[in-house]
Amino acid sequence: MDFKEKIADLIHENVEAISKEELLKLIEIPPNYEMGDYAMPCFKMAKIFRKAPNMISEEIVKMIARNKYFERIESVGPYVNFFIDRGLFAKTVLKEVNEKGEKYGATNIGKNKNVIVEFSSPNIAKPFHIGHIRTTVIGHSLYRIYDFLGFNTIAINHLGDYGTQFGKLIVAYKEWGNKEVIESNPIPELLKLYIKFHEIVEEKPEYDDLAREWFMKLEKGNEEAKELWQWIRDVSLKEFNRVYNMLNIKYDSFAGESFYSDKMPRVIDIMNKKGLMKDSQGAKIIDLEPYGMPPALIQKSDGSTLYITRDIAAALYRKETYDFYKNIYVVGSQQKLHFEQWIKIVELMGFDWAEDCVHVPFGMVSLEEGTMSTRKGRVVFLEDVLNKAIDKTKEIIAEKSPHLENKDEIARQIGIGAIVFQELSNNRIKDYTFSWDRTLAFEGETGPYVQYTHARASSVLSKANVEITDDIDYSLLSNEEAIDVIRLIHDLKQIIIDAMEKDEPSIITRHIVDLAQAFNKFYHDCPILVDDEELRKSRLLLVKSAKDVLKTGLYLLAVEAPEKM
Ligand code: ARG
């Protein structure tokens, strides 16, 4: 049952001059529940009837006072405030949760619509570091949110596996590299080579030319260059996959930048035909001045292509392959201009779906000692962060619940959950400074807090050891503590949609913290396993519902929900 619909129906039956659809659009949610669950402002009707809004409000209250959906309808100034019948509300919400369980809130609004979520996309041969945590975790959550709402969702990792830096790596490897050493510890060893190259090139600039030559060879399909590049890609991906496995991330495609190397000529051709390209000292550029942006360099004078060209080729390929409804890029806000430029170029190339390409930016992570720098070796590896969080959880478990079964697995779920949840707690656009202390602080409104609340609900249910039924007396759930929980359960549905529309998982994070808090208050103030059978049955249904919905919320953030902690 939709109470908003009921309000519109009740008013429309009495006031035919305004349509139900219009009324629906007018209904508001008051700033707090003391003012009702819904409010109808009367300004619009006042205009139609040429009466003061306060009078209209009073007349409406008189007309619809008698009904079975609202226990109270009040006129307050120009507003009519509606208070839902609590028993009926509890029944409506909890019956639905009981029926749908962990699928409560799932919809099919995305039916037959393909949505691509591109996320993580690290550069091979470089550390997978704390700076990548945001794209990885935000993207994974968005993937689950769209999927839950019925979109046909595709996860893509646009690996940075191409570009002039591979020329540098090949040169460095041929000069100073050793296969066994690299295979024993790939990323740090490749990073060493990369740093060494940059040191040496200061004195011997001819290495830069050599690097360019090797990249050209790679672009032209030279066997040796290709083999080395493939090997570097393989060992890097093996490292990255360890982290993806820890986070339960699965990709549908790892088509990275290199995948588009042979798809350039067509892109360049369309740009030429549309008359977009200009020569600039042998290089090809597209002038974007009319759009208030600097020109985009599309092709270097030696013919090699660039990051931006590969993004354009990738967008064309994705449209043709997936016919996307939306093509989302979860990439740091430093690349804002890059995305604005290439999306504009795709539009100028004549593709109206350019507007379905969406850059979802997020703020920067810096270290206490300054910005991260791969070249200077100033990085914190993501894998280390996850492992430290797991180790710390193991210590806490050893101290607080030494008899817990499956300790290692649960420590993994909680440790990683803590990191992921924290990452999704703030608005994504905010910058922040990474600190070990804060990352490993599990107190307060954290992932472990919500996980613990879920486990607590679970343990009440297993203690009760009965089948949960929704055939209960719902008026027993109309006290403040219970209704608060039920409201938050009810609101989750809209919250998931809001999170999708704003591409903002933190909306869900905050909501389930509120739900966990409301549940804990209920748990504290309202004993559940009481002797009174009717009361016990009704409270158990609420516990089960809260547990399922907390689990769903955590799932959408890609945080696991152990039954015991
Ligand atoms: N590999 C890039 C980096 O690490 C991110 C790629 C973002 N995705 C894209 N389609 N440009 O900075």
Coordinates of C-alpha atoms and ligand atoms in Angstrom, one line a residue:
M1 CA 0.0 0.0 0.0
D2 CA 1.2 3.4 -0.9
F3 CA 0.1 6.1 1.7
K4 CA 0.9 8.9 -0.7
E5 CA -1.5 7.5 -3.2
K6 CA -4.2 7.3 -0.5
I7 CA -3.7 11.0 0.3
A8 CA -4.1 11.9 -3.3
D9 CA -7.2 9.7 -3.7
L10 CA -8.8 11.0 -0.6
I11 CA -8.4 14.6 -1.6
H12 CA -9.2 14.1 -5.3
E13 CA -12.5 12.4 -4.4
N14 CA -13.5 15.6 -2.7
V15 CA -11.7 18.2 -4.8
E16 CA -12.1 17.2 -8.4
A17 CA -10.7 20.3 -9.9
I18 CA -7.2 19.1 -9.3
S19 CA -5.9 15.8 -10.7
K20 CA -4.5 12.9 -8.7
E21 CA -1.2 13.2 -10.5
E22 CA -0.9 16.9 -9.6
L23 CA -1.8 16.2 -6.0
L24 CA 0.8 13.4 -5.8
K25 CA 3.5 15.8 -7.0
L26 CA 2.6 18.3 -4.2
I27 CA 2.9 15.9 -1.3
E28 CA 5.9 16.5 1.0
I29 CA 7.7 14.7 3.7
P30 CA 7.8 17.0 6.8
P31 CA 11.1 17.8 8.4
N32 CA 10.3 15.6 11.4
Y33 CA 7.8 13.0 12.4
E34 CA 6.1 15.2 15.0
M35 CA 4.7 17.1 12.1
G36 CA 3.3 13.9 10.5
D37 CA 4.4 11.4 8.0
Y38 CA 3.3 13.4 5.0
A39 CA 2.1 16.9 4.4
M40 CA 0.0 18.5 1.7
P41 CA 0.7 22.2 1.1
C42 CA -2.4 24.1 0.0
F43 CA -1.0 27.0 -2.0
K44 CA -1.9 25.6 -5.4
M45 CA -5.5 24.8 -4.4
A46 CA -5.8 28.2 -2.8
K47 CA -5.0 29.7 -6.2
I48 CA -7.6 27.5 -8.0
F49 CA -10.3 28.3 -5.5
R50 CA -9.2 31.9 -4.8
K51 CA -9.2 31.3 -1.0
A52 CA -6.6 31.6 1.7
P53 CA -4.4 28.5 1.9
N54 CA -5.2 28.2 5.7
M55 CA -8.9 28.0 4.9
I56 CA -8.4 25.3 2.3
S57 CA -6.3 23.3 4.7
E58 CA -9.1 23.4 7.3
E59 CA -11.7 22.5 4.8
I60 CA -9.7 19.5 3.6
V61 CA -9.3 18.2 7.1
K62 CA -13.1 18.3 7.6
M63 CA -13.8 16.6 4.3
I64 CA -11.5 13.6 4.8
A65 CA -11.4 13.2 8.6
R66 CA -13.1 9.8 8.5
N67 CA -10.8 7.2 6.8
K68 CA -9.0 4.1 7.8
Y69 CA -5.5 5.0 6.7
F70 CA -4.6 7.9 8.9
E71 CA -5.0 8.0 12.6
R72 CA -4.8 11.8 12.6
I73 CA -5.1 14.5 10.0
E74 CA -4.4 18.0 11.1
S75 CA -4.5 21.5 9.6
V76 CA -1.5 23.6 10.5
G77 CA -1.5 26.9 8.8
P78 CA -1.4 26.3 5.0
Y79 CA -0.5 22.6 5.4
V80 CA -2.5 19.5 6.1
N81 CA -0.4 17.0 8.1
F82 CA -1.1 13.3 7.8
F83 CA -0.3 10.8 10.5
I84 CA -0.3 7.2 9.2
D85 CA -2.2 4.6 11.3
R86 CA 0.7 3.0 13.0
G87 CA -0.6 -0.5 13.1
L88 CA -1.6 -0.4 9.5
F89 CA 1.8 1.1 8.6
A90 CA 3.7 -1.7 10.5
K91 CA 1.5 -4.3 8.8
T92 CA 2.1 -2.9 5.3
V93 CA 5.8 -2.6 5.7
L94 CA 6.6 -5.8 7.6
K95 CA 4.4 -8.0 5.5
E96 CA 6.3 -6.9 2.5
V97 CA 9.7 -7.4 4.1
N98 CA 8.6 -10.9 5.3
E99 CA 7.6 -11.8 1.8
K100 CA 10.7 -10.4 0.1
G101 CA 13.4 -11.0 2.7
E102 CA 16.8 -9.8 1.6
K103 CA 15.2 -8.7 -1.7
Y104 CA 13.1 -6.0 -0.1
G105 CA 13.8 -2.8 -2.0
A106 CA 14.8 -4.6 -5.2
T107 CA 12.9 -3.4 -8.2
N108 CA 12.8 -3.8 -12.0
I109 CA 13.0 -0.1 -12.8
G110 CA 16.1 -1.0 -14.7
K111 CA 14.6 -3.7 -16.8
N112 CA 16.1 -4.1 -20.3
K113 CA 18.5 -1.2 -19.6
N114 CA 22.2 -1.8 -19.8
V115 CA 24.4 0.1 -17.4
I116 CA 28.2 0.0 -17.6
V117 CA 30.1 0.7 -14.4
E118 CA 33.7 1.3 -15.1
F119 CA 35.7 1.3 -11.9
S120 CA 39.2 0.7 -10.3
S121 CA 41.2 0.7 -13.6
P122 CA 44.7 0.8 -12.2
N123 CA 47.8 1.2 -14.3
I124 CA 49.7 -2.0 -14.7
A125 CA 53.3 -2.3 -13.4
K126 CA 52.4 0.4 -10.8
P127 CA 51.4 -0.1 -7.2
F128 CA 47.7 -0.7 -6.5
H129 CA 47.6 1.8 -3.7
I130 CA 45.3 3.5 -1.2
G131 CA 44.5 6.1 -3.9
H132 CA 42.7 3.4 -5.8
I133 CA 40.5 2.4 -2.9
R134 CA 37.9 5.0 -3.7
T135 CA 37.2 4.1 -7.3
T136 CA 37.3 0.4 -6.5
V137 CA 34.9 0.5 -3.5
I138 CA 32.5 3.2 -4.8
G139 CA 32.3 1.6 -8.2
H140 CA 31.7 -1.9 -6.7
S141 CA 28.9 -0.5 -4.6
L142 CA 27.3 1.3 -7.6
Y143 CA 27.5 -1.9 -9.6
R144 CA 25.5 -3.7 -6.9
I145 CA 23.0 -0.8 -6.5
Y146 CA 22.2 -0.7 -10.2
D147 CA 22.0 -4.5 -10.4
F148 CA 19.6 -4.6 -7.4
L149 CA 17.3 -2.1 -9.1
G150 CA 17.0 -4.4 -12.1
F151 CA 19.5 -2.9 -14.5
N152 CA 21.5 -5.2 -16.6
T153 CA 24.9 -4.2 -15.1
I154 CA 28.3 -4.6 -16.7
A155 CA 31.5 -4.2 -14.7
I156 CA 34.5 -3.0 -16.7
N157 CA 38.1 -2.5 -15.6
H158 CA 39.7 -0.1 -18.1
L159 CA 43.2 -1.2 -17.2
G160 CA 45.9 1.4 -17.8
D161 CA 47.9 -1.1 -19.8
Y162 CA 49.2 1.1 -22.6
G163 CA 51.0 4.3 -23.3
T164 CA 54.6 5.6 -23.5
Q165 CA 55.5 4.4 -20.1
F166 CA 55.6 0.9 -21.4
G167 CA 58.4 2.0 -23.7
K168 CA 60.2 3.2 -20.6
L169 CA 59.6 -0.1 -18.8
I170 CA 60.8 -2.2 -21.7
V171 CA 64.0 -0.2 -22.0
A172 CA 64.6 -0.4 -18.2
Y173 CA 63.9 -4.1 -18.2
K174 CA 66.3 -4.8 -21.1
E175 CA 69.0 -2.7 -19.5
W176 CA 68.8 -3.6 -15.8
G177 CA 66.0 -6.1 -15.3
N178 CA 65.9 -9.7 -14.2
K179 CA 63.0 -12.0 -14.9
E180 CA 63.2 -14.1 -11.7
V181 CA 63.5 -11.1 -9.5
I182 CA 60.5 -9.5 -11.0
E183 CA 58.4 -12.6 -10.9
S184 CA 59.1 -13.1 -7.2
N185 CA 57.7 -9.7 -6.4
P186 CA 56.4 -8.1 -9.5
I187 CA 55.0 -4.7 -8.8
P188 CA 57.7 -3.4 -6.4
E189 CA 60.4 -4.7 -8.7
L190 CA 58.8 -3.1 -11.8
L191 CA 58.4 0.1 -9.8
K192 CA 62.1 0.0 -9.0
L193 CA 62.9 -0.3 -12.7
Y194 CA 60.6 2.6 -13.5
I195 CA 62.1 4.8 -10.8
K196 CA 65.6 3.9 -12.0
F197 CA 64.7 4.8 -15.5
H198 CA 63.6 8.3 -14.4
E199 CA 66.9 8.8 -12.4
I200 CA 69.1 7.8 -15.3
V201 CA 67.2 9.7 -17.9
E202 CA 68.1 12.9 -16.1
E203 CA 71.7 12.4 -17.2
K204 CA 71.1 10.4 -20.3
P205 CA 68.2 11.9 -22.1
E206 CA 68.8 9.6 -25.1
Y207 CA 67.0 6.9 -23.0
D208 CA 63.8 8.9 -23.5
D209 CA 64.2 8.5 -27.3
L210 CA 64.8 4.9 -26.9
A211 CA 61.6 4.5 -24.8
R212 CA 59.6 6.3 -27.5
E213 CA 61.0 4.0 -30.1
W214 CA 60.0 0.9 -28.1
F215 CA 56.5 2.2 -27.6
M216 CA 56.3 2.8 -31.3
K217 CA 57.4 -0.8 -31.8
L218 CA 54.7 -2.0 -29.5
E219 CA 52.1 0.0 -31.4
K220 CA 53.3 -1.5 -34.7
G221 CA 53.1 -5.0 -33.2
N222 CA 56.8 -5.9 -32.9
E223 CA 57.0 -9.4 -31.4
E224 CA 59.6 -8.8 -28.7
A225 CA 57.8 -5.6 -27.5
K226 CA 54.5 -7.4 -27.4
E227 CA 55.8 -10.4 -25.5
L228 CA 57.4 -8.2 -22.8
W229 CA 54.3 -6.1 -22.6
Q230 CA 52.1 -9.1 -22.3
W231 CA 54.3 -10.5 -19.5
I232 CA 54.2 -7.3 -17.6
R233 CA 50.4 -7.2 -17.9
D234 CA 50.0 -10.8 -16.7
V235 CA 52.1 -10.5 -13.6
S236 CA 50.5 -7.2 -12.7
L237 CA 46.9 -8.5 -13.1
K238 CA 47.8 -11.5 -10.9
E239 CA 48.7 -9.0 -8.2
F240 CA 45.5 -6.9 -8.7
N241 CA 43.3 -10.0 -8.7
R242 CA 44.4 -10.8 -5.2
V243 CA 42.9 -7.6 -4.0
Y244 CA 39.8 -8.0 -6.1
N245 CA 39.3 -11.5 -4.6
M246 CA 39.6 -10.1 -1.1
L247 CA 36.9 -7.6 -2.0
N248 CA 34.7 -10.1 -3.8
I249 CA 34.9 -8.1 -7.0
K250 CA 34.2 -9.8 -10.3
Y251 CA 34.6 -8.0 -13.6
D252 CA 32.8 -8.8 -16.8
S253 CA 35.6 -7.3 -18.8
F254 CA 39.2 -6.3 -18.4
A255 CA 39.3 -4.5 -21.8
G256 CA 41.9 -1.9 -20.9
E257 CA 43.6 0.8 -22.9
S258 CA 45.6 -1.6 -25.1
F259 CA 42.4 -3.3 -26.3
Y260 CA 41.7 -0.1 -28.3
S261 CA 45.0 0.2 -29.9
D262 CA 43.8 -1.3 -33.2
K263 CA 40.5 0.6 -33.0
M264 CA 42.0 4.1 -33.5
P265 CA 42.0 4.5 -37.3
R266 CA 38.3 4.6 -37.4
V267 CA 38.0 7.1 -34.7
I268 CA 40.5 9.4 -36.4
D269 CA 38.7 8.9 -39.6
I270 CA 35.3 10.1 -38.2
M271 CA 37.1 13.1 -36.6
N272 CA 38.6 14.0 -40.0
K273 CA 35.3 13.6 -41.8
K274 CA 33.5 15.8 -39.4
G275 CA 36.3 18.4 -39.9
L276 CA 37.2 18.4 -36.2
M277 CA 41.0 17.9 -36.5
K278 CA 43.6 20.6 -36.8
D279 CA 47.3 20.3 -37.4
S280 CA 49.5 21.7 -34.8
Q281 CA 53.3 21.2 -35.4
G282 CA 52.7 17.8 -36.9
A283 CA 50.3 16.7 -34.2
K284 CA 46.6 16.5 -34.4
I285 CA 44.4 18.4 -32.1
I286 CA 40.7 19.3 -31.6
D287 CA 39.9 22.9 -30.8
L288 CA 37.5 23.1 -27.9
E289 CA 37.8 26.8 -27.3
P290 CA 34.1 27.5 -28.3
Y291 CA 33.2 25.2 -25.3
G292 CA 35.5 27.0 -22.9
M293 CA 38.1 24.2 -22.8
P294 CA 41.7 23.8 -23.8
P295 CA 42.4 21.9 -27.1
A296 CA 42.6 18.1 -26.9
L297 CA 45.7 16.5 -28.3
I298 CA 44.5 13.5 -30.2
Q299 CA 47.5 12.2 -32.0
K300 CA 51.2 12.9 -31.5
S301 CA 53.5 14.0 -34.3
D302 CA 55.0 10.5 -34.5
G303 CA 51.5 9.1 -35.0
S304 CA 51.1 7.5 -31.6
T305 CA 47.8 7.9 -29.9
L306 CA 47.0 9.1 -26.4
Y307 CA 44.9 8.4 -23.3
I308 CA 42.1 10.6 -24.5
T309 CA 41.9 9.0 -27.9
R310 CA 41.7 5.6 -26.3
D311 CA 38.8 6.7 -24.2
I312 CA 36.9 7.9 -27.2
A313 CA 37.5 4.6 -29.0
A314 CA 36.4 2.8 -25.9
A315 CA 33.1 4.7 -25.7
L316 CA 32.3 3.9 -29.3
Y317 CA 33.1 0.3 -28.7
R318 CA 31.0 0.1 -25.6
K319 CA 28.0 1.7 -27.3
E320 CA 28.2 -0.8 -30.1
T321 CA 28.9 -3.8 -27.9
Y322 CA 26.6 -3.1 -25.0
D323 CA 24.1 -0.5 -26.3
F324 CA 24.3 1.2 -22.9
Y325 CA 21.6 3.2 -21.3
K326 CA 24.3 4.7 -19.1
N327 CA 28.0 4.4 -19.2
I328 CA 29.5 5.3 -15.8
Y329 CA 33.1 6.2 -15.1
V330 CA 34.1 6.2 -11.4
V331 CA 37.3 8.2 -11.7
G332 CA 39.0 10.9 -9.5
S333 CA 37.9 14.5 -9.8
Q334 CA 41.4 15.4 -11.1
Q335 CA 40.3 14.0 -14.4
K336 CA 37.2 16.2 -14.6
L337 CA 38.5 18.2 -17.6
H338 CA 39.6 15.0 -19.4
F339 CA 36.1 13.6 -19.2
E340 CA 34.5 16.9 -20.2
Q341 CA 36.8 17.2 -23.2
W342 CA 36.3 13.7 -24.6
I343 CA 32.5 13.5 -24.0
K344 CA 32.2 16.8 -25.8
I345 CA 34.3 15.4 -28.7
V346 CA 32.1 12.3 -28.9
E347 CA 29.1 14.7 -29.2
L348 CA 30.8 16.7 -31.9
M349 CA 31.5 13.4 -33.7
G350 CA 27.7 13.2 -34.1
F351 CA 26.9 10.7 -31.4
D352 CA 23.9 11.9 -29.3
W353 CA 24.5 9.1 -26.8
A354 CA 27.5 11.2 -25.5
E355 CA 25.1 12.5 -22.9
D356 CA 24.7 9.0 -21.5
C357 CA 28.4 8.9 -20.6
V358 CA 28.7 10.0 -17.0
H359 CA 31.8 10.8 -15.0
V360 CA 31.3 10.1 -11.4
P361 CA 34.1 11.9 -9.7
F362 CA 35.4 11.6 -6.1
G363 CA 37.9 13.6 -4.0
M364 CA 41.6 12.9 -3.5
V365 CA 43.3 10.8 -0.9
S366 CA 46.6 12.2 0.4
L367 CA 49.0 10.8 2.9
E368 CA 50.0 12.6 6.1
E369 CA 53.5 13.1 4.6
G370 CA 52.1 14.7 1.5
T371 CA 50.6 13.6 -1.8
M372 CA 51.3 10.1 -3.0
S373 CA 54.1 9.7 -5.4
T374 CA 54.8 6.5 -7.2
R375 CA 58.1 7.7 -8.6
K376 CA 59.3 8.7 -5.1
G377 CA 58.1 5.4 -3.7
R378 CA 55.7 7.3 -1.4
V379 CA 52.8 4.9 -1.5
V380 CA 50.6 2.8 0.8
F381 CA 49.6 -0.5 -0.8
L382 CA 45.9 -1.2 -0.7
E383 CA 46.6 -4.9 0.0
D384 CA 48.6 -3.9 3.1
V385 CA 45.7 -1.8 4.4
L386 CA 43.3 -4.6 4.0
N387 CA 45.6 -7.1 5.7
K388 CA 46.3 -4.8 8.6
A389 CA 42.6 -4.4 9.2
I390 CA 42.2 -8.1 9.2
D391 CA 45.1 -8.6 11.6
K392 CA 43.7 -6.0 14.0
T393 CA 40.3 -7.7 13.9
K394 CA 42.0 -11.0 14.7
E395 CA 43.5 -9.5 17.8
I396 CA 40.2 -8.0 18.9
I397 CA 38.4 -11.4 18.4
A398 CA 41.2 -13.2 20.3
E399 CA 40.6 -10.9 23.2
K400 CA 36.8 -10.5 23.1
S401 CA 35.4 -13.7 21.7
P402 CA 38.1 -16.3 21.8
H403 CA 35.5 -19.2 21.3
L404 CA 34.1 -17.9 18.1
E405 CA 34.0 -20.5 15.3
N406 CA 35.5 -19.7 11.9
K407 CA 37.6 -16.9 13.4
D408 CA 39.8 -16.2 10.4
E409 CA 36.9 -15.9 8.0
I410 CA 35.0 -13.6 10.3
A411 CA 38.1 -11.5 10.9
R412 CA 38.3 -11.1 7.1
Q413 CA 34.7 -10.1 6.8
I414 CA 34.9 -7.5 9.6
G415 CA 38.3 -6.1 8.8
I416 CA 37.6 -5.6 5.2
G417 CA 34.1 -4.5 6.0
A418 CA 35.5 -1.8 8.2
I419 CA 37.6 -0.4 5.5
V420 CA 35.0 -0.5 2.8
F421 CA 32.3 1.0 5.0
Q422 CA 34.5 3.8 6.1
E423 CA 35.3 4.6 2.5
L424 CA 31.6 4.8 1.7
S425 CA 30.7 6.9 4.8
N426 CA 31.4 10.3 3.4
N427 CA 30.1 12.1 0.4
R428 CA 32.4 10.9 -2.4
I429 CA 33.5 14.3 -3.5
K430 CA 35.3 15.1 -0.3
D431 CA 39.1 15.0 -0.2
Y432 CA 40.7 13.3 2.8
T433 CA 44.0 12.4 4.3
F434 CA 44.7 8.7 4.9
S435 CA 45.5 7.8 8.5
W436 CA 46.2 4.4 9.8
D437 CA 44.7 5.4 13.2
R438 CA 41.4 6.4 11.8
T439 CA 41.2 3.5 9.3
L440 CA 41.7 1.0 12.1
A441 CA 39.4 2.7 14.6
F442 CA 36.3 0.5 14.8
E443 CA 34.4 2.6 17.4
G444 CA 31.3 4.7 16.6
E445 CA 29.3 4.7 13.4
T446 CA 31.4 2.1 11.6
G447 CA 30.9 -1.0 9.5
P448 CA 31.7 -3.3 12.4
Y449 CA 28.9 -1.5 14.4
V450 CA 26.3 -2.2 11.7
Q451 CA 27.7 -5.8 11.3
Y452 CA 27.5 -6.3 15.0
T453 CA 23.9 -5.1 15.1
H454 CA 23.0 -7.5 12.3
A455 CA 24.7 -10.4 14.2
R456 CA 22.9 -9.4 17.4
A457 CA 19.5 -9.6 15.6
S458 CA 20.6 -12.9 14.2
S459 CA 21.5 -14.3 17.6
V460 CA 18.1 -13.3 19.1
L461 CA 16.4 -15.2 16.3
S462 CA 18.5 -18.3 16.8
K463 CA 17.9 -18.1 20.6
A464 CA 14.1 -17.8 19.9
N465 CA 14.4 -20.8 17.6
V466 CA 10.8 -20.5 16.2
E467 CA 9.4 -19.9 12.8
I468 CA 8.8 -16.2 12.2
T469 CA 5.3 -15.4 11.2
D470 CA 3.7 -12.2 9.9
D471 CA 0.4 -13.3 11.3
I472 CA 0.7 -11.0 14.4
D473 CA -1.1 -8.2 16.2
Y474 CA 0.5 -5.2 14.5
S475 CA -0.9 -2.7 17.0
L476 CA 1.7 -4.1 19.4
L477 CA 4.4 -2.5 17.2
S478 CA 3.0 1.0 17.4
N479 CA 5.3 2.2 20.2
E480 CA 7.9 4.9 19.3
E481 CA 10.9 2.6 19.4
A482 CA 9.3 0.0 17.1
I483 CA 7.8 2.6 14.7
D484 CA 11.2 4.3 14.3
V485 CA 12.7 1.1 13.1
I486 CA 9.8 0.4 10.8
R487 CA 10.0 3.9 9.3
L488 CA 13.7 3.4 8.5
I489 CA 13.0 0.0 7.0
H490 CA 10.2 1.6 4.9
D491 CA 12.4 4.5 3.7
L492 CA 15.2 2.2 2.6
K493 CA 13.4 1.6 -0.7
Q494 CA 13.5 5.2 -1.7
I495 CA 17.0 5.6 -0.3
I496 CA 18.4 3.0 -2.7
I497 CA 16.8 4.8 -5.6
D498 CA 18.2 8.1 -4.4
A499 CA 21.7 6.5 -4.1
M500 CA 21.4 5.3 -7.7
E501 CA 20.1 8.6 -9.0
K502 CA 22.9 10.5 -7.3
D503 CA 25.5 7.8 -7.8
E504 CA 26.2 8.2 -4.1
P505 CA 26.5 5.0 -2.0
S506 CA 27.1 7.1 1.2
I507 CA 23.3 7.8 1.2
I508 CA 22.8 4.1 2.0
T509 CA 25.7 4.0 4.5
R510 CA 24.2 6.8 6.5
H511 CA 20.7 5.3 6.4
I512 CA 21.8 1.9 7.7
V513 CA 23.7 3.5 10.5
D514 CA 20.5 5.2 11.5
L515 CA 18.6 1.9 11.2
A516 CA 21.2 0.1 13.3
Q517 CA 20.9 2.8 15.9
A518 CA 17.1 2.7 16.0
F519 CA 17.2 -1.1 16.2
N520 CA 19.7 -1.0 19.1
K521 CA 17.4 1.4 20.9
F522 CA 14.4 -0.9 20.3
Y523 CA 16.5 -3.9 21.4
H524 CA 17.5 -2.1 24.6
D525 CA 14.1 -0.7 25.5
C526 CA 11.8 -3.5 24.4
P527 CA 12.6 -6.9 25.7
I528 CA 12.0 -9.4 22.9
L529 CA 11.9 -12.9 24.3
V530 CA 9.1 -12.1 26.7
D531 CA 6.5 -14.5 28.1
D532 CA 3.5 -12.8 26.4
E533 CA 3.3 -14.8 23.3
E534 CA 1.6 -12.2 21.1
L535 CA 4.1 -9.5 22.1
R536 CA 7.0 -11.9 21.5
K537 CA 5.8 -12.9 18.1
S538 CA 5.4 -9.3 17.0
R539 CA 8.8 -8.2 18.2
L540 CA 10.5 -11.2 16.6
L541 CA 9.0 -10.3 13.3
L542 CA 10.5 -6.8 13.7
V543 CA 13.9 -8.3 14.6
K544 CA 13.8 -10.6 11.5
S545 CA 12.8 -7.7 9.3
A546 CA 15.6 -5.4 10.6
K547 CA 18.1 -8.1 10.2
D548 CA 17.2 -8.8 6.6
V549 CA 17.2 -5.1 5.7
L550 CA 20.5 -4.4 7.4
K551 CA 22.0 -7.3 5.4
T552 CA 20.6 -5.9 2.2
G553 CA 22.1 -2.4 3.0
L554 CA 25.5 -4.0 3.7
Y555 CA 25.3 -6.1 0.6
L556 CA 24.7 -2.9 -1.5
L557 CA 27.9 -1.5 -0.1
A558 CA 29.6 -4.8 -0.7
V559 CA 30.2 -5.4 3.0
E560 CA 29.6 -8.9 4.3
A561 CA 27.2 -9.6 7.2
P562 CA 28.4 -12.5 9.4
E563 CA 25.7 -14.2 11.5
K564 CA 28.0 -14.3 14.5
M565 CA 30.7 -12.0 15.8
Ligands
ARG1 N1 44.3 4.2 -15.4 C1 43.8 5.6 -15.0 C2 44.6 6.0 -13.8 O1 45.0 5.2 -13.0 C3 42.4 5.6 -14.7 C4 41.5 5.3 -15.9 C5 40.1 5.9 -15.8 N2 39.2 5.5 -16.8 C6 39.1 6.0 -18.0 N3 38.3 5.5 -18.9 N4 39.9 7.0 -18.4 O2 44.6 7.2 -13.5

